[in-house]
Short mmCIF file of C-alpha atoms in Angstrom, two decimals:
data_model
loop_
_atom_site.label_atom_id
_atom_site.label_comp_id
_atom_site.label_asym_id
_atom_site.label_seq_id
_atom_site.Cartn_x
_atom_site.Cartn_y
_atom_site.Cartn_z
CA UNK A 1 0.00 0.00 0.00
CA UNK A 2 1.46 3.48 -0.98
CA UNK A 3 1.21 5.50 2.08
CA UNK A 4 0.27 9.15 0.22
CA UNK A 5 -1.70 10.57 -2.50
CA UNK A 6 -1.58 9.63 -5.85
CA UNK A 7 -2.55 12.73 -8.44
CA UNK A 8 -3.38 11.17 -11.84
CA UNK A 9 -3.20 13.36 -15.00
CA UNK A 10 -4.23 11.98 -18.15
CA UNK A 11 -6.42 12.74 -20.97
CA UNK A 12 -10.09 12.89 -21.57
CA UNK A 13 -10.56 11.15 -24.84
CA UNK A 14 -13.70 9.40 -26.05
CA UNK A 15 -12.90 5.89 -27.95
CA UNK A 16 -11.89 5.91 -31.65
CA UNK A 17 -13.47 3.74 -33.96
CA UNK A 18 -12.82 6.44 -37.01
CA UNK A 19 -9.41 7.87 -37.92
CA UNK A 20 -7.16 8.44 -40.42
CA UNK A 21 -3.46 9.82 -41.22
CA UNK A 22 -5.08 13.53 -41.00
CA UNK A 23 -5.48 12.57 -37.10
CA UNK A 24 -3.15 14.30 -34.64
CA UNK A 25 -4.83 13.13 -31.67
CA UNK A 26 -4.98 9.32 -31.64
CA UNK A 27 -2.74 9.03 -28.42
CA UNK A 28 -3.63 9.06 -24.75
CA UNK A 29 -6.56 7.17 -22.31
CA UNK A 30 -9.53 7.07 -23.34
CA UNK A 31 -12.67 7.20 -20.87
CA UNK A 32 -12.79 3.24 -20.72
CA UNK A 33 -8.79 3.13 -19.91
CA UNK A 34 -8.67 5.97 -17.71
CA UNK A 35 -11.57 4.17 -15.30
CA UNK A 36 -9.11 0.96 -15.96
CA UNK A 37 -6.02 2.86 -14.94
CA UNK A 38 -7.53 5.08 -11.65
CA UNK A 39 -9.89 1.91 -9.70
CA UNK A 40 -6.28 -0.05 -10.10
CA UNK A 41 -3.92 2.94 -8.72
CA UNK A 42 -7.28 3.92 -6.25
CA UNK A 43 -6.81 0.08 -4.85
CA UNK A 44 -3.29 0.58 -3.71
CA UNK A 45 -2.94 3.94 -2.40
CA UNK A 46 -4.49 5.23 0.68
CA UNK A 47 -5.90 8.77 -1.41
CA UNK A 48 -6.21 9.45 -4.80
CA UNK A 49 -7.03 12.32 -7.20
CA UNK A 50 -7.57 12.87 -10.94
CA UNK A 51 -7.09 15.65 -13.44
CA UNK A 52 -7.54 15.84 -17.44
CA UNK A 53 -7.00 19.73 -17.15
CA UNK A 54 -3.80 20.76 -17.46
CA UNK A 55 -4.15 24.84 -16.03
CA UNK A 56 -6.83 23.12 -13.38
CA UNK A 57 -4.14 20.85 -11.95
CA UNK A 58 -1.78 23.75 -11.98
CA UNK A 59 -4.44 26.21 -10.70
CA UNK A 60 -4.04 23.89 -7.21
CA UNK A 61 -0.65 22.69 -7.91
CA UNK A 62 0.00 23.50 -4.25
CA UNK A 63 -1.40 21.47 -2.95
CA UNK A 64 0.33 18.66 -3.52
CA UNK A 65 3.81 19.31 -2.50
CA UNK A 66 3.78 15.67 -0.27
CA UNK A 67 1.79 13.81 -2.73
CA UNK A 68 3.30 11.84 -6.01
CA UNK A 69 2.17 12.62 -9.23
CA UNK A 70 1.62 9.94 -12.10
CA UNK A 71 1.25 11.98 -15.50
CA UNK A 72 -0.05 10.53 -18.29
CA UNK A 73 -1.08 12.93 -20.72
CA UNK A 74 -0.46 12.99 -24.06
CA UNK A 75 -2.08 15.41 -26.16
CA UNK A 76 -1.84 16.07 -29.81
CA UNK A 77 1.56 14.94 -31.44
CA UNK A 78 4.07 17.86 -30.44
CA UNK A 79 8.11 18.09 -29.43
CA UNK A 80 7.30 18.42 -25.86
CA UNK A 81 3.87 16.65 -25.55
CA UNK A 82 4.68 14.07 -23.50
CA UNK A 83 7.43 16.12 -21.50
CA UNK A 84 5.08 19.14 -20.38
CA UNK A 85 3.97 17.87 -17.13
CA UNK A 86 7.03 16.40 -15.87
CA UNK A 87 8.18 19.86 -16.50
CA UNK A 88 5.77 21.11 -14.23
CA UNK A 89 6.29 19.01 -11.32
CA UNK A 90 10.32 19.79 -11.54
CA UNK A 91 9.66 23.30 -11.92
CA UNK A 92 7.26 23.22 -8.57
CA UNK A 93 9.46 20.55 -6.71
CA UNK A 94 7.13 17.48 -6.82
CA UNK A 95 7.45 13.99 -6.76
CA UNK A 96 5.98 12.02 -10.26
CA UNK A 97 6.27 8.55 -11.82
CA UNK A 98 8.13 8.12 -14.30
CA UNK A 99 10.72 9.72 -16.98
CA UNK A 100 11.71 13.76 -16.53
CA UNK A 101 11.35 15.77 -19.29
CA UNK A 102 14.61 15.60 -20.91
CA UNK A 103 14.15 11.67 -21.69
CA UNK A 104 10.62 12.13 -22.66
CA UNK A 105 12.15 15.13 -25.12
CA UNK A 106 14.46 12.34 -26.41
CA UNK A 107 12.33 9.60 -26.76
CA UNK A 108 9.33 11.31 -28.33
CA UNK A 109 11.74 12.41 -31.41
CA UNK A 110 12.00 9.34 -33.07
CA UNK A 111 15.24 10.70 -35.09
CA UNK A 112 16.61 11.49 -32.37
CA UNK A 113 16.08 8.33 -30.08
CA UNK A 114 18.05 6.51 -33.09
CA UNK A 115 20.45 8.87 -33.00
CA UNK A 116 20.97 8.51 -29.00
CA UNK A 117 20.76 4.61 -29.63
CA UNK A 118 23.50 4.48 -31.48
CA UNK A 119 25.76 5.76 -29.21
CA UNK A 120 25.17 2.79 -27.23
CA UNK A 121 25.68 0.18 -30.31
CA UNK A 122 22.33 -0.72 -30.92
CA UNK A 123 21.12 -1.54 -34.36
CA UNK A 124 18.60 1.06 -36.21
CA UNK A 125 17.16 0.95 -39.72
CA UNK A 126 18.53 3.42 -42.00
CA UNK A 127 16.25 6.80 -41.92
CA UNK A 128 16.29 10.23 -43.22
CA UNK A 129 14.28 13.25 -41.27
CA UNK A 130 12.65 15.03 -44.23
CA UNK A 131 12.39 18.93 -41.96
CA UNK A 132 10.70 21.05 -44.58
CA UNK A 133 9.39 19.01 -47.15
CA UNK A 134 7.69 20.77 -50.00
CA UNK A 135 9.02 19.60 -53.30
CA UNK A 136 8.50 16.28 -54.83
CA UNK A 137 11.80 16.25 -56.74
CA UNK A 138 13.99 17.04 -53.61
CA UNK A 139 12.26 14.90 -51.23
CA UNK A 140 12.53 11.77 -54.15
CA UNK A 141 16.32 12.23 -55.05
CA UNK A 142 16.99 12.56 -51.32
CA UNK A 143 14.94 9.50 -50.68
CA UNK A 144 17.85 7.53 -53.37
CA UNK A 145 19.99 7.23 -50.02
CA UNK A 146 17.71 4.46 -48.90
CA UNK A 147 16.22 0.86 -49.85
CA UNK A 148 12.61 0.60 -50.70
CA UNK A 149 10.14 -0.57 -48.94
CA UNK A 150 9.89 2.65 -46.42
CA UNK A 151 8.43 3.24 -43.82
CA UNK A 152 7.02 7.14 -43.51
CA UNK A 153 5.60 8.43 -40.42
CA UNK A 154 5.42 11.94 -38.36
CA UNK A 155 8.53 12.14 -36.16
CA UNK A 156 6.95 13.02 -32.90
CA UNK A 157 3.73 11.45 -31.19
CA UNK A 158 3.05 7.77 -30.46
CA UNK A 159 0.14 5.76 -30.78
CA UNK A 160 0.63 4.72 -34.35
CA UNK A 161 -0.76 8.93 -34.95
CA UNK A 162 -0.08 9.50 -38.74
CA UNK A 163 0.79 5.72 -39.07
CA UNK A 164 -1.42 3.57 -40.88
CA UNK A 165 -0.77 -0.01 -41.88
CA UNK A 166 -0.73 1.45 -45.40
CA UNK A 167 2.64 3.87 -44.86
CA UNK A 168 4.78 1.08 -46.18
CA UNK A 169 5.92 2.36 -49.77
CA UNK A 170 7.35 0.08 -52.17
CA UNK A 171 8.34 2.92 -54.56
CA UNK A 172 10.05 6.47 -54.89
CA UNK A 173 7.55 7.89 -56.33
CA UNK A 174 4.48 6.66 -53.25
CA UNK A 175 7.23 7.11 -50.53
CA UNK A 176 8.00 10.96 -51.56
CA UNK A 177 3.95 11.56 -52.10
CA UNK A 178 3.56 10.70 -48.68
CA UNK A 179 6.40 12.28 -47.02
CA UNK A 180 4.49 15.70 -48.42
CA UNK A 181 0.96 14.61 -47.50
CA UNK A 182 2.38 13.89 -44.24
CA UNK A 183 3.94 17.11 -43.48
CA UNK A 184 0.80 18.92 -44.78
CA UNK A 185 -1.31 17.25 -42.30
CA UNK A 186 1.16 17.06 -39.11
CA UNK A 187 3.33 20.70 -39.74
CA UNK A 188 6.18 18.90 -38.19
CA UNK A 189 9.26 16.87 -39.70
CA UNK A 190 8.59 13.54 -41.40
CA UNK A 191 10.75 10.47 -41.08
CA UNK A 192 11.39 8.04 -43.64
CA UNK A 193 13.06 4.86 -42.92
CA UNK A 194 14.16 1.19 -44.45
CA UNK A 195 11.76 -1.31 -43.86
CA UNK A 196 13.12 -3.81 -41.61
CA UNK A 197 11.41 -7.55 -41.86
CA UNK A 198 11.29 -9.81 -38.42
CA UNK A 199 9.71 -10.50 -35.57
CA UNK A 200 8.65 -7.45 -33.86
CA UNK A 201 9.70 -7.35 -29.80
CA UNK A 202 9.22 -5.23 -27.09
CA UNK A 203 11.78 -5.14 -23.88
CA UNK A 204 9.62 -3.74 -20.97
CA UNK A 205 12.09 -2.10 -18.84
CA UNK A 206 11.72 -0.69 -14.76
CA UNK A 207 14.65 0.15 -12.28
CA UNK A 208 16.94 3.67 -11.92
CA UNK A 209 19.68 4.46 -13.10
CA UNK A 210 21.72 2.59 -10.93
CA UNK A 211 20.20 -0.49 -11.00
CA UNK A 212 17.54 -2.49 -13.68
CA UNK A 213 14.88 -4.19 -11.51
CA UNK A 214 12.63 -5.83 -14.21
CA UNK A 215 13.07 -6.60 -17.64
CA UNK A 216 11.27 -8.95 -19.57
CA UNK A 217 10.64 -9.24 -23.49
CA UNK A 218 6.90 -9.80 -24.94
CA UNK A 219 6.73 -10.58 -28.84
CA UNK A 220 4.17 -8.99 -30.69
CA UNK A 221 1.37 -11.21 -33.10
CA UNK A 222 -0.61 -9.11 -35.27
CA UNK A 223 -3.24 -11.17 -37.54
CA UNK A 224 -1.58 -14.90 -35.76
CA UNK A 225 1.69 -13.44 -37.84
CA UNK A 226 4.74 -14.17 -35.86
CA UNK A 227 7.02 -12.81 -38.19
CA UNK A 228 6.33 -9.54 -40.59
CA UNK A 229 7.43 -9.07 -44.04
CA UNK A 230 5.01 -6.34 -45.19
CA UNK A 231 3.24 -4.98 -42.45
CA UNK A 232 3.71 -2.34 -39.71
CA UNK A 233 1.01 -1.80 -36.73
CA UNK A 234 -0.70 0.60 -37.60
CA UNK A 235 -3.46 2.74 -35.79
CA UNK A 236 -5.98 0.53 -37.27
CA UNK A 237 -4.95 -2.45 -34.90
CA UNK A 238 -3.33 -0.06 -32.12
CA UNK A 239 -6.05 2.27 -31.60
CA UNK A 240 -8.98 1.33 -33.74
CA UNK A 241 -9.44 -2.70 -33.60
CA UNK A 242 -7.09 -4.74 -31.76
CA UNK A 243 -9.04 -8.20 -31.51
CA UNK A 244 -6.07 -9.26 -33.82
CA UNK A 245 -3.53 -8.10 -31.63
CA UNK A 246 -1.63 -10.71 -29.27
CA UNK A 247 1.64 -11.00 -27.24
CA UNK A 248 3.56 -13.66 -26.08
CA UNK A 249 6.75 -13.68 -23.63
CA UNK A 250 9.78 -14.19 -26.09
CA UNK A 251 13.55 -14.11 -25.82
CA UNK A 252 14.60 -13.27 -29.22
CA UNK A 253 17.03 -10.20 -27.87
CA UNK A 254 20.42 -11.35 -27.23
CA UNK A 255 22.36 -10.44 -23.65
CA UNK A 256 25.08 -8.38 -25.41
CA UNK A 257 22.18 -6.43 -26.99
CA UNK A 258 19.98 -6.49 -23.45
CA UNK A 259 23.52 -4.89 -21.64
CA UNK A 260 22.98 -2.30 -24.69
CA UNK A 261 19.18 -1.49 -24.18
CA UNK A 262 20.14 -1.87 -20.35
CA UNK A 263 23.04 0.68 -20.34
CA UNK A 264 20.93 3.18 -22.66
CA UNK A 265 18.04 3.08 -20.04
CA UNK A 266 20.56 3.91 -17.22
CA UNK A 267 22.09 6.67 -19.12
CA UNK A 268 19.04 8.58 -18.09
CA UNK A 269 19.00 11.04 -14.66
CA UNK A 270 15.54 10.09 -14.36
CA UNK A 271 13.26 7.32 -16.64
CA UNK A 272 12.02 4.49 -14.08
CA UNK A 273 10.11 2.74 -16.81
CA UNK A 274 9.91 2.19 -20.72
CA UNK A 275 9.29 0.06 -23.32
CA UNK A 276 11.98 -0.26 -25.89
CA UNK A 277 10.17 -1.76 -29.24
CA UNK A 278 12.44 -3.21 -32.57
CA UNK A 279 12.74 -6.01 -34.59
CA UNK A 280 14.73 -8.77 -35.20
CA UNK A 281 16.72 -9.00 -38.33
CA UNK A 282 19.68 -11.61 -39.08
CA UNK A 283 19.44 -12.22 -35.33
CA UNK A 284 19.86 -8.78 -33.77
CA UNK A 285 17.44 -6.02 -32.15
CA UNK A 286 17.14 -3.36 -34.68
CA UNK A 287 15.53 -0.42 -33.02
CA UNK A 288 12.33 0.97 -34.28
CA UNK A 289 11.16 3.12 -30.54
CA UNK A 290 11.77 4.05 -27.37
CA UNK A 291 8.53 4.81 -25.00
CA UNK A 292 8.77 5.98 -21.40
CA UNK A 293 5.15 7.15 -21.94
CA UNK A 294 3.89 3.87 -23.05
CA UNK A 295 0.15 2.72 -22.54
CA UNK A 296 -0.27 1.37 -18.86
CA UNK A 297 -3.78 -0.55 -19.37
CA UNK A 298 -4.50 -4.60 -19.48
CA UNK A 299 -4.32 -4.72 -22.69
CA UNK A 300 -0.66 -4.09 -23.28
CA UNK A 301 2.53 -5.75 -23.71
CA UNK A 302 4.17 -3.75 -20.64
CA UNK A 303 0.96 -5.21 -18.41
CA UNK A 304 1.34 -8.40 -20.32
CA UNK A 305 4.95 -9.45 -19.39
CA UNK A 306 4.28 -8.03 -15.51
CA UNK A 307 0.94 -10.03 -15.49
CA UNK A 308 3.12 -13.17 -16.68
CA UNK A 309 5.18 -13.14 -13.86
CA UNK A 310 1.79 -12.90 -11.48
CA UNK A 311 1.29 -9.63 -10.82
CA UNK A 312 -2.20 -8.02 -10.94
CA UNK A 313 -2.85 -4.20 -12.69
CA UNK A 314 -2.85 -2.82 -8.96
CA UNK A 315 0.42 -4.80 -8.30
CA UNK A 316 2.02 -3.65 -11.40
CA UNK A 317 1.01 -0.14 -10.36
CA UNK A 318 2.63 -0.41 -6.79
CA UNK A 319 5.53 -1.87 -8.26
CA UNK A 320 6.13 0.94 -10.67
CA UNK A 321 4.84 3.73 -8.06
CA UNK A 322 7.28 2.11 -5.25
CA UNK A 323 10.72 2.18 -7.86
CA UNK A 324 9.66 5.59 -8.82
CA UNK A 325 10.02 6.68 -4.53
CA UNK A 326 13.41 4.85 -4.72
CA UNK A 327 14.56 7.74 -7.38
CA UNK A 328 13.79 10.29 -4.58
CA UNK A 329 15.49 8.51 -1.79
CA UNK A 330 18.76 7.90 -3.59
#
């Protein structure tokens, strides 16, 4: 039992069942998750509160210098959408769950989370980050420094926003058309990458930076595929329908490249948890995300690899709440 307050702030979102590349707001809780998400942190802390207002919360911000705050909002796909909150609670001297704004600044630039991977030797698919795209020509001669198939998607935001299972291109001609209409819709740099074939993995990761206390891999099975040559996961299965979505506990990752993923997490001031997703090509982890802010509900592969080692939502909640206290008594 967590012996304080726990302040939620998330979003207020109704469920999808319509969207489309257009769509900047396709990530964060909807009304179903969010009740998920607050009777499982209610059942292990002695008071808890709620907020999908951002100037509310801050409107009464002090009051809750000797509570802990858990943020999870998201927001429309920005630079610092996932980083605003923690930003808040540093700025006013509060405790929170989970990764400081800096990492989340990192991590929710997808160019610039393979750039930051690298320095740690793990594996990322050729990209380019198209900044300004406006003419066809440019964008299609630049786009000569890569392989087809591509994969195009906005470079900031998660939940598959701007990704549909359809932003594979096999061709020049499709990948530079939708580098444009992407950047049209999403006013924010678009990044094209190499396909990369494989089984598609997920490490959930929680601990500090001085020490990794849980860390277990969950495969992902889209459509009973184990292994993708063509396909991507797209908001259509991530946010729309996911009855064809499954996981399974896996241990395709090698331990040299689980020291690598390891030593990037620690490389962080402040994280505490995060799902690092790639896939597997000629037997090694090929980075395609890092997510600190990752989706926290039942019907996840971060729930799904604590739940396979017996822990309940509430437990996995206490468990991430607890780690997250250890960061302020170090």
């Amino acid at each position: 039992m967590i012996d304080n307050k726990v302040v939620l702030i998330t979003d207020e979102n109704e469920k999808i069942d319509h969207a489309d590349i257009t769509n900047r707001n396709l990530e964060g809780n909807n009304e179903y998750s969010t009740r998920m998400i607050s009777n499982a942190i209610k059942s292990i802390c002695k008071e808890f509160e709620i907020y999908t207002s951002v100037p509310l919360f801050i409107h009464n911000i002090e009051k809750y210098k000797q509570n802990i705050i858990f943020p999870m909002k998201y927001g429309y796909n920005a630079p610092d959408s996932k980083s605003i909150i923690p930003g808040i609670c540093e700025g006013a001297g509060l405790k929170y769950v989970g990764a400081d704004d800096y990492a989340h600044m990192i991590c929710n630039d997808k160019y610039m989370a393979k750039m930051f991977a690298r320095e740690f030797g793990i594996k990322t698919a050729p990209a380019l980050l198209f900044r300004n795209p406006e003419n066809f020509a440019t964008v299609k001669e630049k786009l000569y420094l890569l392989k087809p198939p591509f994969v195009i998607k906005p470079n900031f935001g998660g939940g598959s926003t701007g990704i549909s299972e359809h932003n594979i291109c096999a061709d020049f001609d499709s990948a530079a058309d939708l580098v444009i209409k992407l950047y049209s819709y999403h006013k924010m740099p678009i990044l094209a990458e190499e396909y990369i074939p494989g089984e598609e993995v997920e490490l959930i990761l929680v601990g500090t930076k001085k020490e990794i206390a849980f860390s277990e891999e969950v495969q992902l099975i889209m459509g009973k595929k184990e292994f993708f040559d063509y396909e991507i996961w797209g908001y259509e299965t991530k946010k729309i329908d996911d009855t064809n979505v499954d996981f399974k506990m896996s241990s395709f990752i090698s331990k040299n490249d689980i020291n690598k993923i390891h030593n990037l997490f620690k490389a962080f001031d402040k994280i505490e948890f995060m799902r690092v997703d790639g896939r597997m090509y000629q037997d090694e982890f090929h980075l395609i995300e890092l997510s600190p802010d990752c989706y926290l509900g039942d019907d996840c592969a971060f729930y799904y690899a604590f739940g396979g080692k017996g822990y309940s939502l509430s437990q996995m909640f206490e468990y991430l709440i607890v780690n997250s206290l250890n960061h302020y008594q170090s």
